[in-house]
Coordinates of C-alpha atoms and ligand atoms in Angstrom, one line a residue:
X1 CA 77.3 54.9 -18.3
X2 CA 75.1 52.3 -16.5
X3 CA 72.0 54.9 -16.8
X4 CA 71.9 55.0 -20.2
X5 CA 72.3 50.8 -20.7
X6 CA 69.3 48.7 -21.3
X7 CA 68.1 46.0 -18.7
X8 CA 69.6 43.8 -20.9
X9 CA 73.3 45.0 -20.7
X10 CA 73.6 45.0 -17.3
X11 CA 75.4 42.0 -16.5
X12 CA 73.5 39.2 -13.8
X13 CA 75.0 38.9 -10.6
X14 CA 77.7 36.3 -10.5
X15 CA 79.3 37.0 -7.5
X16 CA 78.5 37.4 -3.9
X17 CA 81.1 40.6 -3.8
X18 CA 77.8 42.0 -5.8
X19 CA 75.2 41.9 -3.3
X20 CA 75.1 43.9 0.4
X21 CA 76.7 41.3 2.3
X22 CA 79.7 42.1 3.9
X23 CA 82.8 41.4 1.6
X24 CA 84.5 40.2 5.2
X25 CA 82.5 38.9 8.0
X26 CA 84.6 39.2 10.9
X27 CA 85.3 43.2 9.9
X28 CA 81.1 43.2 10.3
X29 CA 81.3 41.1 13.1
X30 CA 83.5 43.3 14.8
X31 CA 81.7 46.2 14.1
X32 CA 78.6 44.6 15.6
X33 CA 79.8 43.4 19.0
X34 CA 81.1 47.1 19.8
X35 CA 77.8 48.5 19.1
X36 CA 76.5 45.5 21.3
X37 CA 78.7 46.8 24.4
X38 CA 78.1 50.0 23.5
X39 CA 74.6 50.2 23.6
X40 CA 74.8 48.0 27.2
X41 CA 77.4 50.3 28.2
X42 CA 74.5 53.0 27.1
X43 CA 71.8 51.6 29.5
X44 CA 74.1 50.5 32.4
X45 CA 75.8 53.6 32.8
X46 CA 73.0 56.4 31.9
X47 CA 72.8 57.7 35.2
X48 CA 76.6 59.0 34.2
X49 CA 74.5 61.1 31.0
X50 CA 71.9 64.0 31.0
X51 CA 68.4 62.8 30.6
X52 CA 68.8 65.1 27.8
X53 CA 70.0 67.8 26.2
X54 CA 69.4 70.4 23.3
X55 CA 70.5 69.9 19.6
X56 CA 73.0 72.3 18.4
X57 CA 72.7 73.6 15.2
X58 CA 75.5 72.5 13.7
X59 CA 74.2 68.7 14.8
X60 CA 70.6 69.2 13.2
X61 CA 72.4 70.2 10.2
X62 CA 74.0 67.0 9.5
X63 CA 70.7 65.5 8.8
X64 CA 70.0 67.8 6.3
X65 CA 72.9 66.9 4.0
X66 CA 72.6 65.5 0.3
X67 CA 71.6 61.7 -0.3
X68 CA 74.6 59.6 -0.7
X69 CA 74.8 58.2 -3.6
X70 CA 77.9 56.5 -2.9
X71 CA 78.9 53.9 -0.5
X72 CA 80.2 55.0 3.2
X73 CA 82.7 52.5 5.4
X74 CA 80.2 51.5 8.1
X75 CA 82.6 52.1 11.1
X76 CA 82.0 55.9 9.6
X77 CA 78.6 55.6 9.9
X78 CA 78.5 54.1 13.2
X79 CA 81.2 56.9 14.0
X80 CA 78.6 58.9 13.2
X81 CA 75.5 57.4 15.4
X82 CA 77.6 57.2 18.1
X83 CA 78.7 61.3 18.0
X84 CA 75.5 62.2 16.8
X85 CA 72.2 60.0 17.4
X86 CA 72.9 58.3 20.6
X87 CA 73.8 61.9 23.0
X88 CA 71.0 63.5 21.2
X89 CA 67.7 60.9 21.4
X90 CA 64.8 61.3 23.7
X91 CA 66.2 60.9 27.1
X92 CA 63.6 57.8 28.2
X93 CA 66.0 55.1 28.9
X94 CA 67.2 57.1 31.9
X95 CA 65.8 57.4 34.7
X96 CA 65.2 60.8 35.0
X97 CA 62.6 60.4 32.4
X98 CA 59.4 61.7 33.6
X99 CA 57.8 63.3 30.7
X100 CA 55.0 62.5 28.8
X101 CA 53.9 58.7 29.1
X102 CA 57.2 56.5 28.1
X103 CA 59.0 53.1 29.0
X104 CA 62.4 52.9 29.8
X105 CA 63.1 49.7 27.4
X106 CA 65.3 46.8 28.7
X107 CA 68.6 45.3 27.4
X108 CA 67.0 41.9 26.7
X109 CA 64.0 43.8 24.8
X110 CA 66.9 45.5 22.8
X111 CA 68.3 42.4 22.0
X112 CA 65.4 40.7 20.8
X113 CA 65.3 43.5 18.6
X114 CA 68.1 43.0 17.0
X115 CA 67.5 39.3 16.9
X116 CA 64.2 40.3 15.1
X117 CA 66.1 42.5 12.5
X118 CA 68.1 39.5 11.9
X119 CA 65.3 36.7 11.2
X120 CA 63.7 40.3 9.2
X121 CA 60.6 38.2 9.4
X122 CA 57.3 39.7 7.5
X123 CA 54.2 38.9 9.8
X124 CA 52.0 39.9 7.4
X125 CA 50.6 36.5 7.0
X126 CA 52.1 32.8 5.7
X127 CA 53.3 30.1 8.1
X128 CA 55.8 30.4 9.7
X129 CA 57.2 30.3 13.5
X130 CA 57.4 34.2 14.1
X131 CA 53.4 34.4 13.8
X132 CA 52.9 31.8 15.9
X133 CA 55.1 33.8 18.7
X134 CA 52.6 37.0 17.8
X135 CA 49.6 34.6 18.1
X136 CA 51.3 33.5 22.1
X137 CA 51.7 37.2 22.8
X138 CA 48.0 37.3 22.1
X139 CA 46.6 34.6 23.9
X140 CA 49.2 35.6 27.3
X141 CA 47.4 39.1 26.8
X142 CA 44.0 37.7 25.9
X143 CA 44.4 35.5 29.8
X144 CA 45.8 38.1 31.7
X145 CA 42.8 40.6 30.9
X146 CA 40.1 37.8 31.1
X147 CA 38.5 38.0 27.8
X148 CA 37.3 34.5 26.5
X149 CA 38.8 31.9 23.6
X150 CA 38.3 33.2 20.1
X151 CA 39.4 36.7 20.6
X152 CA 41.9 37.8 18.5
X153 CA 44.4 40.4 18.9
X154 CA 47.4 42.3 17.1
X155 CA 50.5 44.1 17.9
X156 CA 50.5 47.5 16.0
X157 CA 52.8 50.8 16.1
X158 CA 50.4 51.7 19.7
X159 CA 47.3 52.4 21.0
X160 CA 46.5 55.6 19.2
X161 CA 46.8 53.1 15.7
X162 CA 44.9 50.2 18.3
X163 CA 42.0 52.4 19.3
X164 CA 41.2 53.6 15.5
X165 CA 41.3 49.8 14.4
X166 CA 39.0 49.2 17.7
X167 CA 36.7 52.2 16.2
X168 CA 36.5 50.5 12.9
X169 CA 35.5 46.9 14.1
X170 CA 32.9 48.9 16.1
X171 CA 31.8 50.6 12.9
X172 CA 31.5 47.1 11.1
X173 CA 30.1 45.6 13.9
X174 CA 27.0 48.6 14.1
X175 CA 26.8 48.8 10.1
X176 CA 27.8 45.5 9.1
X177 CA 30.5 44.4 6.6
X178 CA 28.5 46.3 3.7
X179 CA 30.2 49.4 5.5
X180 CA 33.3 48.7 3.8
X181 CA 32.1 48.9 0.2
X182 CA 29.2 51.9 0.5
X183 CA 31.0 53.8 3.3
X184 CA 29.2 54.9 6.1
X185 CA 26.6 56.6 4.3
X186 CA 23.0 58.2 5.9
X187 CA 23.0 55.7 8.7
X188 CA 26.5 56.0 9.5
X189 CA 26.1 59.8 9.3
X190 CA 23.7 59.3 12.8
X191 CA 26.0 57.2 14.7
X192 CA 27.9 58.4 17.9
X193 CA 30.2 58.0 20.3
X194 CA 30.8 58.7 23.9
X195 CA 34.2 59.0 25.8
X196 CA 35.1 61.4 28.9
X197 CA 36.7 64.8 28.8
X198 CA 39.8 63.4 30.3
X199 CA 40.0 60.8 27.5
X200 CA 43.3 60.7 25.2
X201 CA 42.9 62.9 21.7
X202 CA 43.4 60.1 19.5
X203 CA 40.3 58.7 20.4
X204 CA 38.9 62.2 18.6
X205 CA 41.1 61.6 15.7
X206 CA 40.1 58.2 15.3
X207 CA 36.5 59.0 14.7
X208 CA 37.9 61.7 12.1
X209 CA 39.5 59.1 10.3
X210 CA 36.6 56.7 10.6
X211 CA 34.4 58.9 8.7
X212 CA 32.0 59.9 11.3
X213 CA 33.8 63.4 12.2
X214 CA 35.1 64.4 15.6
X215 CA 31.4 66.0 16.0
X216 CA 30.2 62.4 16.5
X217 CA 32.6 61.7 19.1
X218 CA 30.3 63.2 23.4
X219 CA 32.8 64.7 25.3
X220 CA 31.8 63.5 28.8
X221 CA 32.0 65.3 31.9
X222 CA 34.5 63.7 34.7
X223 CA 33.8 63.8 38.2
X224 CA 36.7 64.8 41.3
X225 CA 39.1 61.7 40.1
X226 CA 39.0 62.7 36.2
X227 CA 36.7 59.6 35.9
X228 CA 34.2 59.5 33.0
X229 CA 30.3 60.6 34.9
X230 CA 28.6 57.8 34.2
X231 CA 25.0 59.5 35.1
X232 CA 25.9 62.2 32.7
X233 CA 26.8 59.4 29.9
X234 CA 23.7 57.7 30.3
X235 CA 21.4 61.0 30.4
X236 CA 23.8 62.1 26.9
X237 CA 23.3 58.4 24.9
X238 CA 19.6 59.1 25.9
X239 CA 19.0 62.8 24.7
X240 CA 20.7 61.5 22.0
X241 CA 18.1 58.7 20.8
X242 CA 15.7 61.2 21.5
X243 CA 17.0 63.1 18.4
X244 CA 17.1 60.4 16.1
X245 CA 21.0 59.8 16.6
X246 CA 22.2 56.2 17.1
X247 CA 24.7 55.8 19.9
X248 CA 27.4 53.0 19.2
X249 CA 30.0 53.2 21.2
X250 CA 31.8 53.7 24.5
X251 CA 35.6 54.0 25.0
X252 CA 36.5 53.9 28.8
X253 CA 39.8 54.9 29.9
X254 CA 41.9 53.1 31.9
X255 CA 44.8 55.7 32.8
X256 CA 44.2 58.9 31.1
X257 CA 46.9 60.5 30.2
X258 CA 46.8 63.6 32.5
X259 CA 46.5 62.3 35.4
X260 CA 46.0 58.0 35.5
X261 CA 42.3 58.1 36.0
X262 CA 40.4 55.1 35.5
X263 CA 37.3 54.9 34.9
X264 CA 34.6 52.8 36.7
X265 CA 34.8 49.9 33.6
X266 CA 32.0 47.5 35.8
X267 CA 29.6 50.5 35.4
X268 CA 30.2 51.3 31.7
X269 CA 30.4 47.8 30.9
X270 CA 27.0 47.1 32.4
X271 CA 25.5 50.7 30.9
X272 CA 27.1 49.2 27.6
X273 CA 25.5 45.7 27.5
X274 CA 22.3 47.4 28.5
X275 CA 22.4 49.5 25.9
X276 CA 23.6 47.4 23.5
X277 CA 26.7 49.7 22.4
X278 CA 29.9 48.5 21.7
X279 CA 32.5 48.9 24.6
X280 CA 36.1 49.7 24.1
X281 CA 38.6 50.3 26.4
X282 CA 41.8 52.8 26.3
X283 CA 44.2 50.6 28.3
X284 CA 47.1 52.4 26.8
X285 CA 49.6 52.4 29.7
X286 CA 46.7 51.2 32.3
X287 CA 46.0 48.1 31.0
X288 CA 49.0 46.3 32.2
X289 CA 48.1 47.6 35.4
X290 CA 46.1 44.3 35.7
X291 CA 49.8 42.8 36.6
X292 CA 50.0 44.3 39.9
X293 CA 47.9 42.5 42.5
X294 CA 47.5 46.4 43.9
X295 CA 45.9 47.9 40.6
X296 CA 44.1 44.7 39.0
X297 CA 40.9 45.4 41.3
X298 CA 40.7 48.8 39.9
X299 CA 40.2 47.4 36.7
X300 CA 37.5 45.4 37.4
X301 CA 34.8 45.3 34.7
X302 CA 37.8 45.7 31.4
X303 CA 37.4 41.7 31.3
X304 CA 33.9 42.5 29.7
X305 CA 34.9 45.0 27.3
X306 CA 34.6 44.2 23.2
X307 CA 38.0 45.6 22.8
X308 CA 40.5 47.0 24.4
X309 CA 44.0 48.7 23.0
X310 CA 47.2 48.7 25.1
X311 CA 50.8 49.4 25.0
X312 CA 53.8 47.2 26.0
X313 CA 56.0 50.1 25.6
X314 CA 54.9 51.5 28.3
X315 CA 54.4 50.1 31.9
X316 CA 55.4 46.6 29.6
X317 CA 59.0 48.1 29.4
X318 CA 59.2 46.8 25.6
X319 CA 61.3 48.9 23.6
X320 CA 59.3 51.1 21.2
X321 CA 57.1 50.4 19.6
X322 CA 54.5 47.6 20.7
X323 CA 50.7 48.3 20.6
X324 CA 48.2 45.5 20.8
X325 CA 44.2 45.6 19.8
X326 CA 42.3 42.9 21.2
X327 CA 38.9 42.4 20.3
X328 CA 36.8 40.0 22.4
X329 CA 35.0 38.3 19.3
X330 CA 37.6 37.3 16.6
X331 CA 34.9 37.0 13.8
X332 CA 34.2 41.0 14.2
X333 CA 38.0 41.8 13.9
X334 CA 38.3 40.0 11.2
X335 CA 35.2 41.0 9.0
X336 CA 36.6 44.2 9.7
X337 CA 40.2 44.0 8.0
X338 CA 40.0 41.1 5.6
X339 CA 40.2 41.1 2.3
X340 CA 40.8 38.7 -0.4
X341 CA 43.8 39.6 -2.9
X342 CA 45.1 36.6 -5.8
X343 CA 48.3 37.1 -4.9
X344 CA 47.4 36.3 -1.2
X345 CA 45.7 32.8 -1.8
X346 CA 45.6 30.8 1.3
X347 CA 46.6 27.2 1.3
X348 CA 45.9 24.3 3.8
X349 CA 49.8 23.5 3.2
X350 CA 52.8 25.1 1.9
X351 CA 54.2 28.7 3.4
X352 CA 50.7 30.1 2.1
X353 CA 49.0 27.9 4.7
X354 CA 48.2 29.3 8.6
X355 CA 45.0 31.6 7.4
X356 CA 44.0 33.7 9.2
X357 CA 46.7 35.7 8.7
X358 CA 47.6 38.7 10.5
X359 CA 47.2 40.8 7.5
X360 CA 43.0 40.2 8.3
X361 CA 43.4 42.0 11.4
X362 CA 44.4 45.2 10.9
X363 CA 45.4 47.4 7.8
X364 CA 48.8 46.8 7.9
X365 CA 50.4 43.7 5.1
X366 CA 53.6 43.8 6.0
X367 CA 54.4 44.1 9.7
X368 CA 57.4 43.3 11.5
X369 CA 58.3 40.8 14.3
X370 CA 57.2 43.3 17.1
X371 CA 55.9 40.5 19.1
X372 CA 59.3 39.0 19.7
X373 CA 60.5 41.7 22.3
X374 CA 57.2 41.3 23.8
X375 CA 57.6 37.9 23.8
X376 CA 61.2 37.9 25.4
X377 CA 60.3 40.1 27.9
X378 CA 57.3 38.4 29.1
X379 CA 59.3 35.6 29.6
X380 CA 62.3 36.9 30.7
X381 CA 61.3 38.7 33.4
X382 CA 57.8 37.0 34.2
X383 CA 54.3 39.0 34.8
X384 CA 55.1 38.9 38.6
X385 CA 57.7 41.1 38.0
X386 CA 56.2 43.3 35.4
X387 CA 54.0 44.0 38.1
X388 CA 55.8 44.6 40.8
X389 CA 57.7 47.4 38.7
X390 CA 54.2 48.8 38.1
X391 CA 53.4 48.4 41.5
X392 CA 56.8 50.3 42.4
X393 CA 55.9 52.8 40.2
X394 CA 52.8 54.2 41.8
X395 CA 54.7 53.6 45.3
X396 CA 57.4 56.5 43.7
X397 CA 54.3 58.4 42.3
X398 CA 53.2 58.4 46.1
X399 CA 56.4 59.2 47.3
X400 CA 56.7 62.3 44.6
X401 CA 53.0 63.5 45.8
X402 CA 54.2 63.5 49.8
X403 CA 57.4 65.1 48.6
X404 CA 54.9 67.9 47.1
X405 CA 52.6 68.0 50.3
X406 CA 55.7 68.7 52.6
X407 CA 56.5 71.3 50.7
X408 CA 54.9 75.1 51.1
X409 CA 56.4 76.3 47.7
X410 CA 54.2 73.6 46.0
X411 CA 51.0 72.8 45.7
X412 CA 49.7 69.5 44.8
X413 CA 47.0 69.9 41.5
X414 CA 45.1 66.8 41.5
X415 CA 45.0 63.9 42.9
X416 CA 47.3 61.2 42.4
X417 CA 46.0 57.3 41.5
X418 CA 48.6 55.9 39.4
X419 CA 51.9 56.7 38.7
X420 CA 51.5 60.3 37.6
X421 CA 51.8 63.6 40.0
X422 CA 50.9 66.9 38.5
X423 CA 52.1 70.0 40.9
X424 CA 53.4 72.8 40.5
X425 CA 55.7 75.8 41.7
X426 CA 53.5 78.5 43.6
X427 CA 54.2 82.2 42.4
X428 CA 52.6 84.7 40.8
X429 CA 51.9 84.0 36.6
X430 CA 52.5 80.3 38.3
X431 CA 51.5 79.5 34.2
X432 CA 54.5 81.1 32.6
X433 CA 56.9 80.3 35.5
X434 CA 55.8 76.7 35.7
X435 CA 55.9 76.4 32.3
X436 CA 59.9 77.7 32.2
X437 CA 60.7 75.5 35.3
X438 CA 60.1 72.6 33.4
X439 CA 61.8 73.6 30.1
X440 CA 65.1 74.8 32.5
X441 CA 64.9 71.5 33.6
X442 CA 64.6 69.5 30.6
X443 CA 67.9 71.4 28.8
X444 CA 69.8 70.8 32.4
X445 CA 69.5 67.1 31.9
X446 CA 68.5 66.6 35.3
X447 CA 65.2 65.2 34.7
X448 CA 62.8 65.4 31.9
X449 CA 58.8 66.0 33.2
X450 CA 56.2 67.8 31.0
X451 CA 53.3 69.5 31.9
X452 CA 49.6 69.7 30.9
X453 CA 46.5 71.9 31.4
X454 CA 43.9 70.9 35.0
X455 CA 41.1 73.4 34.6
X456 CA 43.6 76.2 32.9
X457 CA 46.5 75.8 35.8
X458 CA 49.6 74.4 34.2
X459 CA 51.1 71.9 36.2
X460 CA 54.5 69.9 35.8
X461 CA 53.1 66.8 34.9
X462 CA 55.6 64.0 36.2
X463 CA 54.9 59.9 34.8
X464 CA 56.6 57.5 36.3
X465 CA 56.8 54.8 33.6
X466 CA 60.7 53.5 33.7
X467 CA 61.8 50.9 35.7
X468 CA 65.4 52.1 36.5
X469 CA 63.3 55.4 38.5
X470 CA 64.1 55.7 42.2
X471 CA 63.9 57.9 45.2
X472 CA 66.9 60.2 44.2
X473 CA 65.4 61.2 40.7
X474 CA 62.5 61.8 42.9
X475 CA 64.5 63.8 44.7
X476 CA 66.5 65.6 42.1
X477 CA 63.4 66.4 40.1
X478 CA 61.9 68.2 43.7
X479 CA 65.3 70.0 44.3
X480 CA 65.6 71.5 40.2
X481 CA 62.1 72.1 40.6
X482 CA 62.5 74.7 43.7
X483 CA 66.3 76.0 42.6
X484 CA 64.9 77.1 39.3
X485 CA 61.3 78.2 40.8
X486 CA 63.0 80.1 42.6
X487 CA 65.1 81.7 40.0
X488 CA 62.3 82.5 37.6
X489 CA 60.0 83.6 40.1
X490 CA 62.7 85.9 41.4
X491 CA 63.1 87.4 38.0
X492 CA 61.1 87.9 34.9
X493 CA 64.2 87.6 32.5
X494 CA 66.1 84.4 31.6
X495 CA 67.5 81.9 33.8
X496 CA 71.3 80.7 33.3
X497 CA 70.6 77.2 32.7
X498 CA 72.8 74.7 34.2
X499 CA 76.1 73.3 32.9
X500 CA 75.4 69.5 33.8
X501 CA 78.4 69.2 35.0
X502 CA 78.7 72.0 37.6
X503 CA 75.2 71.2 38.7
X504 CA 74.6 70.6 42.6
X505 CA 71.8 68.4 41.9
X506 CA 73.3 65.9 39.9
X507 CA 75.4 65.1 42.7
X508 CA 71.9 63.3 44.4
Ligands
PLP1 C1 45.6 57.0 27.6 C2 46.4 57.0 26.3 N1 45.8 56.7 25.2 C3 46.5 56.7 24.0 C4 47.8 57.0 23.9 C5 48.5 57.0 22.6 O1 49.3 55.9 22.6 P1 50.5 55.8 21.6 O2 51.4 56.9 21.8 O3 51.2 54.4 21.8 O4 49.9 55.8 20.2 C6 48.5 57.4 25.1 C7 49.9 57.8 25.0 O5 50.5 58.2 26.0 C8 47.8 57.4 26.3 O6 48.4 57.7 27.5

């Protein structure tokens, strides 16, 4: 038995039939090109799909079975994928897809994918072509948002990852390097930060994991437009000197998350520089923004930020998953992440040559070839177009919001600036009802919104992120949203919910 044989008797490979590749290439080959039509046939018919649908037991317990020890035909497999992965994933390629904040992916982003998986490049650090696409990604990013040569920047899983990294070079950069060997000690123990009320919860976790506790992290009242009050900021960073407490940082948001506020950046940025605190932006989906001639003004002042974190999964349309951190000066990234290893000696020639590596900007060694997608869809498609997607985008949002105004059965719950409507279904316990309406909507397939919390009144929260979104999911999410209003506010029980197929609405 092969267990019980020393290293010694186990015979060197000799053959290729004893290594992964495929014993027959064009059986592989094969293989591959149907998945390759499948998964275009996937994204050019998915109107024909549900957005989603619910996993049935017996599915869910498939991926609970033993680990297979031995080899499976991969046509099986794929068999497999195809009757059990692909009718049962998220829903955001289609576009339906309102929930939450996601892109819709593209066919050439999926291809560069795969191209990606095939160079399986590790962009860790050495020199090599693949880094050097990363380092272009960059410096396109580093143009489009104004900040100045010698930033640096990093693709990472997204921004909840990109704003802890931008926490911790804001760390270094108030404690100095020393931080990283004696922690953040007494000194660190006084530092705080400042974000708004309406500001994403990672930013809370962030300082968690930073060491200075979610205590540290002011909470700032927002004004009308969910926009951070910059008088109560100031009059907060100054009570808090008065105590002995050393302010550090500011993270703006640009697109919150509930409703696409963004925050006056000129005015922090200029509260910031005055009082010398480090300024970091939460340009998560917003950032991109900056693409459409109608948005860029409203982001006036992120050019003078210290960092900011984004996603090109997002309004970018880069299949998942493509965070950047950029950090204004390079030399503060770096001191941040770098670390010397033996085994990672840096050479002026040689495949150990190119320092600095990637590995000095973040915590990550090895990383994958993210940036290629990126790469091909910035290219492929241009920024003009990026942005006139955005742009279209917030045209739809405004379209959804005067769908809601025309109607008596809903009311509007705040106001919309981006690309995301929150409303909801009037009716008495509108909480419980709205919160049903858009559960009955997600498991008829007909569109997938989600909802958050405005002042304790929870409304159906639609983001319209994808692409592929027009008028008549606009109009089918407005139509589901009254036919099962209706329903549920006519009755307390359940609702039937809808066979796809028989469904009305679907035929819009
Ligand atoms: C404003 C904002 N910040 C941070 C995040 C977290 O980004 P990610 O999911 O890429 O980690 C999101 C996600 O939607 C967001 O909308």
């Amino acid at each position: 038995m092969t267990g019980t044989r020393t290293l010694r008797e186990v015979p060197a490979q000799s053959q290729s039939s004893e290594t992964l590749d495929p014993r027959n290439w064009d059986d592989i080959r094969a293989l591959g090109h149907r998945m390759l039509d499948d998964m275009l046939d996937y994204a050019a018919d998915i109107r024909d799909r549900p957005v989603w649908r619910p996993i049935p037991d017996e599915v869910r317990a498939r991926f609970h079975s033993a680990l297979p020890r031995q080899p499976s035909d991969p046509g099986e497999v794929y068999r497999e994928f195809s009757d059990f992965i692909v009718p049962y994933a998220t829903g955001n390629v289609h576009p339906g897809f309102m929930g939450w904040v996601h892109g819709g992916g593209t066919a050439v982003g999926m291809l560069a994918e795969m191209l990606a998986a095939g160079l399986n490049a590790n962009l860790g650090g050495r020199d090599h072509i693949p880094i050097e696409v990363e380092r272009q990604v960059v410096e396109w990013t580093r143009s489009m948002l104004g900040f100045p040569k010698g930033a640096s920047g990093l693709f990472v899983t997204g921004t909840s990852m990109a704003n802890l990294m931008a926490v911790l070079v804001a760390r270094t950069s108030a404690l100095g390097q020393s931080v990283r060997k004696r922690g953040i000690g007494d000194e660190g123990a006084s530092l705080t930060a400042y974000t708004s009320r309406a500001a994403h919860g990672c930013i809370t976790k962030a300082m968690d994991f930073a060491g200075f506790g979610s205590n540290a992290l002011r909470c700032i009242e927002v004004d009308g437009l969910h926009r951070i009050d910059v008088a109560a900021l100031r009059a907060r960073i100054a009570l808090d000197r008065n105590a002995g407490l050393k302010p550090f940082l500011v993270v703006g948001s640009a697109g919150t998350v509930d409703i696409g506020a963004i925050d006056d950046l000129r005015a922090l940025s200029a509260l910031c520089r005055e009082e010398r605190l480090w300024f970091h932006v939460d340009g998560a989906y917003g950032a991109l923004g900056i693409l459409s001639p109608m948005l860029a003004p409203r982001l006036a002042g992120i050019e003078n930020a210290d960092s900011i974190a984004l996603d090109f999964h997002k309004w970018g349309q880069v299949p998942y998953d493509a965070g950047l951190l950029i950090v204004r000066d390079g030399d503060r990234h770096r001191d941040t992440f770098s670390a010397p290893a033996a085994y990672l000696r840096r050479e002026t020639r040689g495949l150990a040559a190119g320092s600095a590596w990637p590995c000095d900007l973040g915590p990550d060694l090895s990383r994958g070839f993210r940036a290629l997608k990126a790469w091909f869809t910035l290219k492929t498609y241009g920024t003009e177009k990026l942005g006139a997607i955005i742009t279209r985008t917030c045209a739809l949002a405004g379209y959804l919001e005067a769908r809601v105004l025309a109607e008596p059965r809903l009311e509007l719950l705040a106001p919309v600036q981006l690309n995301i409507v929150c409303f909801r279904y009037r009716a008495a316990d509108a909480n419980r009802v709205n919160g049903d309406i858009v559960i009955d909507i997600q498991e008829s397939g007909i569109a997938a919104p989600s909802t958050t919390l405005l002042d304790g009144r929870l409304a159906i929260r639609a983001a319209i992120v994808n692409h592929r979104t027009d008028t008549r999911d606009i109009d089918a999410l407005i139509a589901a949203v009254l036919d099962f209003g209706a329903r549920r506010s006519s009755s307390s029980g359940g609702v039937r919910v809808l066979n796809l197929e028989q469904s009305p609405l679907l035929a819009m």
